[in-house]
PDB file of C-alpha atoms in Angstrom:
ATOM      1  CA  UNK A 275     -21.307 -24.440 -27.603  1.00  0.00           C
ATOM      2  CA  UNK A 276     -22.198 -25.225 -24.278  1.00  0.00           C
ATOM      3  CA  UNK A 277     -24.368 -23.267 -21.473  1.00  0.00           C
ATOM      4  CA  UNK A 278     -21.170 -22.733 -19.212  1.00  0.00           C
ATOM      5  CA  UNK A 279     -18.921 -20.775 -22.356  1.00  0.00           C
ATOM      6  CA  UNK A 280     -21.906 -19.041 -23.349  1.00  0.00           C
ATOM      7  CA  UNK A 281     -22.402 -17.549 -19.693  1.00  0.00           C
ATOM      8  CA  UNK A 282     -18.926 -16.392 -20.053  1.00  0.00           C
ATOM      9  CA  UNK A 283     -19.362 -13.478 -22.988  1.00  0.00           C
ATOM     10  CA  UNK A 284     -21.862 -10.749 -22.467  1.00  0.00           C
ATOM     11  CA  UNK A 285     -24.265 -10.180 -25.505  1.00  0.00           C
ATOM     12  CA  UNK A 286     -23.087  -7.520 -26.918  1.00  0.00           C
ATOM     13  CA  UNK A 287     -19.389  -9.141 -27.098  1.00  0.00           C
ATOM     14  CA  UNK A 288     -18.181 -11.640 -30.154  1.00  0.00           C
ATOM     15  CA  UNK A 289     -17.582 -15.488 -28.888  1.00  0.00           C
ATOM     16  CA  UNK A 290     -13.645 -15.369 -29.563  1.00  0.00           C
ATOM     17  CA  UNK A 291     -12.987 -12.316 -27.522  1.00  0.00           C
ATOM     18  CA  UNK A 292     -12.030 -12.272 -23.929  1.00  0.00           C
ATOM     19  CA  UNK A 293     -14.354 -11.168 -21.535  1.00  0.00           C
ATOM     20  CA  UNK A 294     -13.748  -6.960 -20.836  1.00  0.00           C
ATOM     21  CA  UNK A 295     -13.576  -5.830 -17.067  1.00  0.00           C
ATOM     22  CA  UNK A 296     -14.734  -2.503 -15.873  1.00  0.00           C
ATOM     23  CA  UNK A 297     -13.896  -1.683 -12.626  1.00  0.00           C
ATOM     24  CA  UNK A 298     -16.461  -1.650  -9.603  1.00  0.00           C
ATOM     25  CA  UNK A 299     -16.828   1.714  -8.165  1.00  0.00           C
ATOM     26  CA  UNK A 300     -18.968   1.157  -4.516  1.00  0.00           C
ATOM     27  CA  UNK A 301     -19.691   4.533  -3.061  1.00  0.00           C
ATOM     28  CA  UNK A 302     -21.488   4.865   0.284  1.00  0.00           C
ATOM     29  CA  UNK A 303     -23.589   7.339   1.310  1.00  0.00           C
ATOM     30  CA  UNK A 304     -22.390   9.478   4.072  1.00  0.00           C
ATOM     31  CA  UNK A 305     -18.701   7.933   3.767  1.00  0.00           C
ATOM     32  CA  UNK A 306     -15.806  10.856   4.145  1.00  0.00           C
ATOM     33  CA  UNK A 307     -12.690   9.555   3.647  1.00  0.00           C
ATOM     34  CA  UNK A 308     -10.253   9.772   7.319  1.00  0.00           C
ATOM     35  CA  UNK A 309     -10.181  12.572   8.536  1.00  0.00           C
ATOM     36  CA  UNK A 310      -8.674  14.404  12.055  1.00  0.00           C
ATOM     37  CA  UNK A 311     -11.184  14.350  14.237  1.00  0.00           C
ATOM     38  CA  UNK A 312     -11.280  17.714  15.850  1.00  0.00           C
ATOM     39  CA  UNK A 313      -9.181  17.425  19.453  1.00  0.00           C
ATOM     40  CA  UNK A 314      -7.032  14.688  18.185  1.00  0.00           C
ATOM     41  CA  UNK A 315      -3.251  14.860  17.006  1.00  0.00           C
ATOM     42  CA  UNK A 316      -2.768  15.738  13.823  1.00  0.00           C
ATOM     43  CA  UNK A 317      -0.266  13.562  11.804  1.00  0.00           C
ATOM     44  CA  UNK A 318       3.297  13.697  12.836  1.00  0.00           C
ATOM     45  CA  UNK A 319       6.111  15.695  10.411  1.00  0.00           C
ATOM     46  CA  UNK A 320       8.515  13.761   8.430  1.00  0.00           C
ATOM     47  CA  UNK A 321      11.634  13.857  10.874  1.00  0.00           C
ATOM     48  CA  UNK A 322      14.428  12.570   8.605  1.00  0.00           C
ATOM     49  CA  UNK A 323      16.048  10.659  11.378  1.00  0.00           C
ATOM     50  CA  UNK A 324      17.509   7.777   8.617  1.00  0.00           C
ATOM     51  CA  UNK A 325      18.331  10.621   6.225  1.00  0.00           C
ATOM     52  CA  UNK A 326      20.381  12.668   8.571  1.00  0.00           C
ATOM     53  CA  UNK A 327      22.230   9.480  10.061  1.00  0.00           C
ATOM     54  CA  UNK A 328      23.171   8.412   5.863  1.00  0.00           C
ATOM     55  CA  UNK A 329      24.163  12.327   5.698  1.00  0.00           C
ATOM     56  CA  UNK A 330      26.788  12.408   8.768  1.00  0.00           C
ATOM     57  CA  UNK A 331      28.117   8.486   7.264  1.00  0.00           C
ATOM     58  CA  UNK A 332      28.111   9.668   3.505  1.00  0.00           C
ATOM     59  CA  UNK A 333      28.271  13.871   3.513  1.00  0.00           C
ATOM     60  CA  UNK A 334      29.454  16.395   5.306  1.00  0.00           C
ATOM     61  CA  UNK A 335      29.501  15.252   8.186  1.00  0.00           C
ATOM     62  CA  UNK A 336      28.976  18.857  10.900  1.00  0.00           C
ATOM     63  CA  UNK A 337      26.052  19.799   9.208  1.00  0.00           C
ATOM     64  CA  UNK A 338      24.625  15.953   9.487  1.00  0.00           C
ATOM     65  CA  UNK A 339      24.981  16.464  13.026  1.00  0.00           C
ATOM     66  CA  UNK A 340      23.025  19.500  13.216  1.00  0.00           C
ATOM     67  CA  UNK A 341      20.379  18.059  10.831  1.00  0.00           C
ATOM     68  CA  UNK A 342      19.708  14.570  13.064  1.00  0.00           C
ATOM     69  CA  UNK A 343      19.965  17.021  16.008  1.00  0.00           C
ATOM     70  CA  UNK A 344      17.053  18.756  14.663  1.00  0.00           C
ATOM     71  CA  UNK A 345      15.426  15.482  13.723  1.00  0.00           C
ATOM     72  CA  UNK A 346      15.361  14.189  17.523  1.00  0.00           C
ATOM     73  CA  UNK A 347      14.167  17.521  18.355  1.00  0.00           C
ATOM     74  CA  UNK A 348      11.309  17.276  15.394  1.00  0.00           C
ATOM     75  CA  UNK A 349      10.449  14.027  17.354  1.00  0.00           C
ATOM     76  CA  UNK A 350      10.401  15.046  20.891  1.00  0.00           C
ATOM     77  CA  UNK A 351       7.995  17.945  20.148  1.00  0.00           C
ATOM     78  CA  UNK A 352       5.501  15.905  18.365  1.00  0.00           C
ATOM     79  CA  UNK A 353       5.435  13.672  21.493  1.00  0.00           C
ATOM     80  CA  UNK A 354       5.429  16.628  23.399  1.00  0.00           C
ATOM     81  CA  UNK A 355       2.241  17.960  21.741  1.00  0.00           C
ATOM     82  CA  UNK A 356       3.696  20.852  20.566  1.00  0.00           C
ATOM     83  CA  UNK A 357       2.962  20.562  16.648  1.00  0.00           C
ATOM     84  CA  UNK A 358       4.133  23.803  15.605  1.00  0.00           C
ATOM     85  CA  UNK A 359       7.298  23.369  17.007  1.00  0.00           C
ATOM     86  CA  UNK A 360       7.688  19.819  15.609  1.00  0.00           C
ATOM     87  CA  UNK A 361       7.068  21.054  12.305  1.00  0.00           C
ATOM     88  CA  UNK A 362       9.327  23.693  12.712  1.00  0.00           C
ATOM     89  CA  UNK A 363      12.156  21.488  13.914  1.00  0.00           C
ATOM     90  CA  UNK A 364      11.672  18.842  10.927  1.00  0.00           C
ATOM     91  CA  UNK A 365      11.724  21.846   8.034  1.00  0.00           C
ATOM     92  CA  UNK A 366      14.964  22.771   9.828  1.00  0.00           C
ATOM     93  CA  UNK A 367      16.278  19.141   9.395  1.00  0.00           C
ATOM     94  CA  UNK A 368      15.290  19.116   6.492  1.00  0.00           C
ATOM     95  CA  UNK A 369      17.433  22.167   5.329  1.00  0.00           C
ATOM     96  CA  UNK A 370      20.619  21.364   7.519  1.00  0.00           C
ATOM     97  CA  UNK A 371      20.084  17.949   5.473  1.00  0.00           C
ATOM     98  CA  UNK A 372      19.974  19.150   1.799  1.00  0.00           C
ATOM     99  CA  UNK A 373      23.235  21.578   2.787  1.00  0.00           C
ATOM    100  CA  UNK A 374      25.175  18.384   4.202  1.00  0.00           C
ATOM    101  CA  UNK A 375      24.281  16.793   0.902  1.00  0.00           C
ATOM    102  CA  UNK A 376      25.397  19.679  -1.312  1.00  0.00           C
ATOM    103  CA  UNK A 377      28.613  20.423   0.670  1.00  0.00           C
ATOM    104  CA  UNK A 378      29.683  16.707   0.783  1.00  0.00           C
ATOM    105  CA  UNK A 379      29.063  16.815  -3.246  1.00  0.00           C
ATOM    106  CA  UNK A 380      31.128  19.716  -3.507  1.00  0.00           C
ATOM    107  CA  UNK A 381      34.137  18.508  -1.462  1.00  0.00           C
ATOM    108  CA  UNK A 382      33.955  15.217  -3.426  1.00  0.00           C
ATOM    109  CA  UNK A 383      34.280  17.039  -6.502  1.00  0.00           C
ATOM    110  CA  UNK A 384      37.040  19.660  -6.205  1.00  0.00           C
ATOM    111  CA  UNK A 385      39.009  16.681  -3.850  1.00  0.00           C
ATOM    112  CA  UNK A 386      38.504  14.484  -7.161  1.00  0.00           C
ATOM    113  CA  UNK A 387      39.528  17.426  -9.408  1.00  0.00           C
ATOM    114  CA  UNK A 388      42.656  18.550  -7.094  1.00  0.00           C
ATOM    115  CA  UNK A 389      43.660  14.930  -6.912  1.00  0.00           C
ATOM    116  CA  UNK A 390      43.402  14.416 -10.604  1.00  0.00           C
ATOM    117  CA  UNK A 391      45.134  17.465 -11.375  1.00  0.00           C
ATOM    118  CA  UNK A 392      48.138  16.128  -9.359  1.00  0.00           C
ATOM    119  CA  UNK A 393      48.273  12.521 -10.343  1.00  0.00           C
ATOM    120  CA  UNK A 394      48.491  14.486 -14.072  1.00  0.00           C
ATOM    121  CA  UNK A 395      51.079  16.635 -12.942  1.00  0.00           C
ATOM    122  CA  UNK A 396      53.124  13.939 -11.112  1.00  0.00           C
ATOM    123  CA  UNK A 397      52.751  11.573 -14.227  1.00  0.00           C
ATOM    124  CA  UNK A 398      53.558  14.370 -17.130  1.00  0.00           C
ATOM    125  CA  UNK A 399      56.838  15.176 -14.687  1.00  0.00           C
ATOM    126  CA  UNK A 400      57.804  11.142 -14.359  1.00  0.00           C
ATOM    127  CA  UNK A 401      57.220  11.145 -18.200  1.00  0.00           C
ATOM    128  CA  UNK A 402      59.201  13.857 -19.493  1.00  0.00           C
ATOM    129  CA  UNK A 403      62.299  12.657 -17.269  1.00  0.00           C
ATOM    130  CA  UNK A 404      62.622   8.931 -18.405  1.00  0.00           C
TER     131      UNK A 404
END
C-alpha cells in the first residue's frame, strides 16, 4: 500500500473502512452569540401581512380585512418606535387571522353539506318520478 492511502485511515481504524468524521466544534473566548445592544430596536413582530391578504382571497373575507388592517398597523408602529404597540397590533392580527380561517372553514362546510343535502333531495325526487 502506498504512503498517500495509508495517510488516509487513522491508526486506530481498519484499512477497508471509510474514514469517520467528527465534527469541529471552534469556540472563542469571549464570543456571545447576537445580541440587542442596549438602546437599539429590538426585532420587529411577525405582522402577517401575506397571511391576512391569502385570508380575505381564500376565507372569510370581513374578518381578513380587519386582520391585514391590524397587520399595517403592526407595521407602522414598529417604524414608529413604538414596540409595545407593534406587538400588540400583530397578536391582534394574528387572532382576527385564525377567526377568518375558522369561519371560512365553517361556511365551506355547512355550504358543502346544505348543497349536498339538496342535490340528494333533488335527485331521490327526479328518481322516484321516472
Amino acid at each position: 500500500m502506498s504512503e498517500e492511502k495509508k495517510d488516509l485511515f487513522p491508526p486506530d481504524q481498519p484499512q477497508g473502512a471509510p474514514p469517520s468524521y467528527q465534527p469541529t466544534v471552534v469556540y472563542q473566548p469571549g464570543y456571545a452569540p447576537a445580541q440587542p445592544q442596549p438602546g437599539s430596536a429590538p426585532l420587529p413582530p411577525p405582522d402577517y401581512l401575506i397571511h391576512s391578504i391569502l385570508a380575505i382571497l381564500c376565507c372569510f373575507w370581513p374578518l381578513g380585512v380587519v386582520a391585514l388592517i391590524k397587520s399595517v398597523e403592526a407595521r407602522t408602529a414598529y417604524a414608529g418606535g413604538r414596540y409595545a404597540d407593534a406587538a400588540a397590533a400583530s397578536k391582534s392580527s394574528r387572532t382576527f387571522l385564525m377567526l377568518s380561517v375558522i369561519v371560512g372553514v365553517v361556511i365551506t362546510v355547512c355550504t358543502l353539506l346544505f348543497v349536498g343535502t339538496i342535490y340528494g333531495v333533488v335527485f331521490g325526487v327526479l328518481a322516484a318520478n321516472r
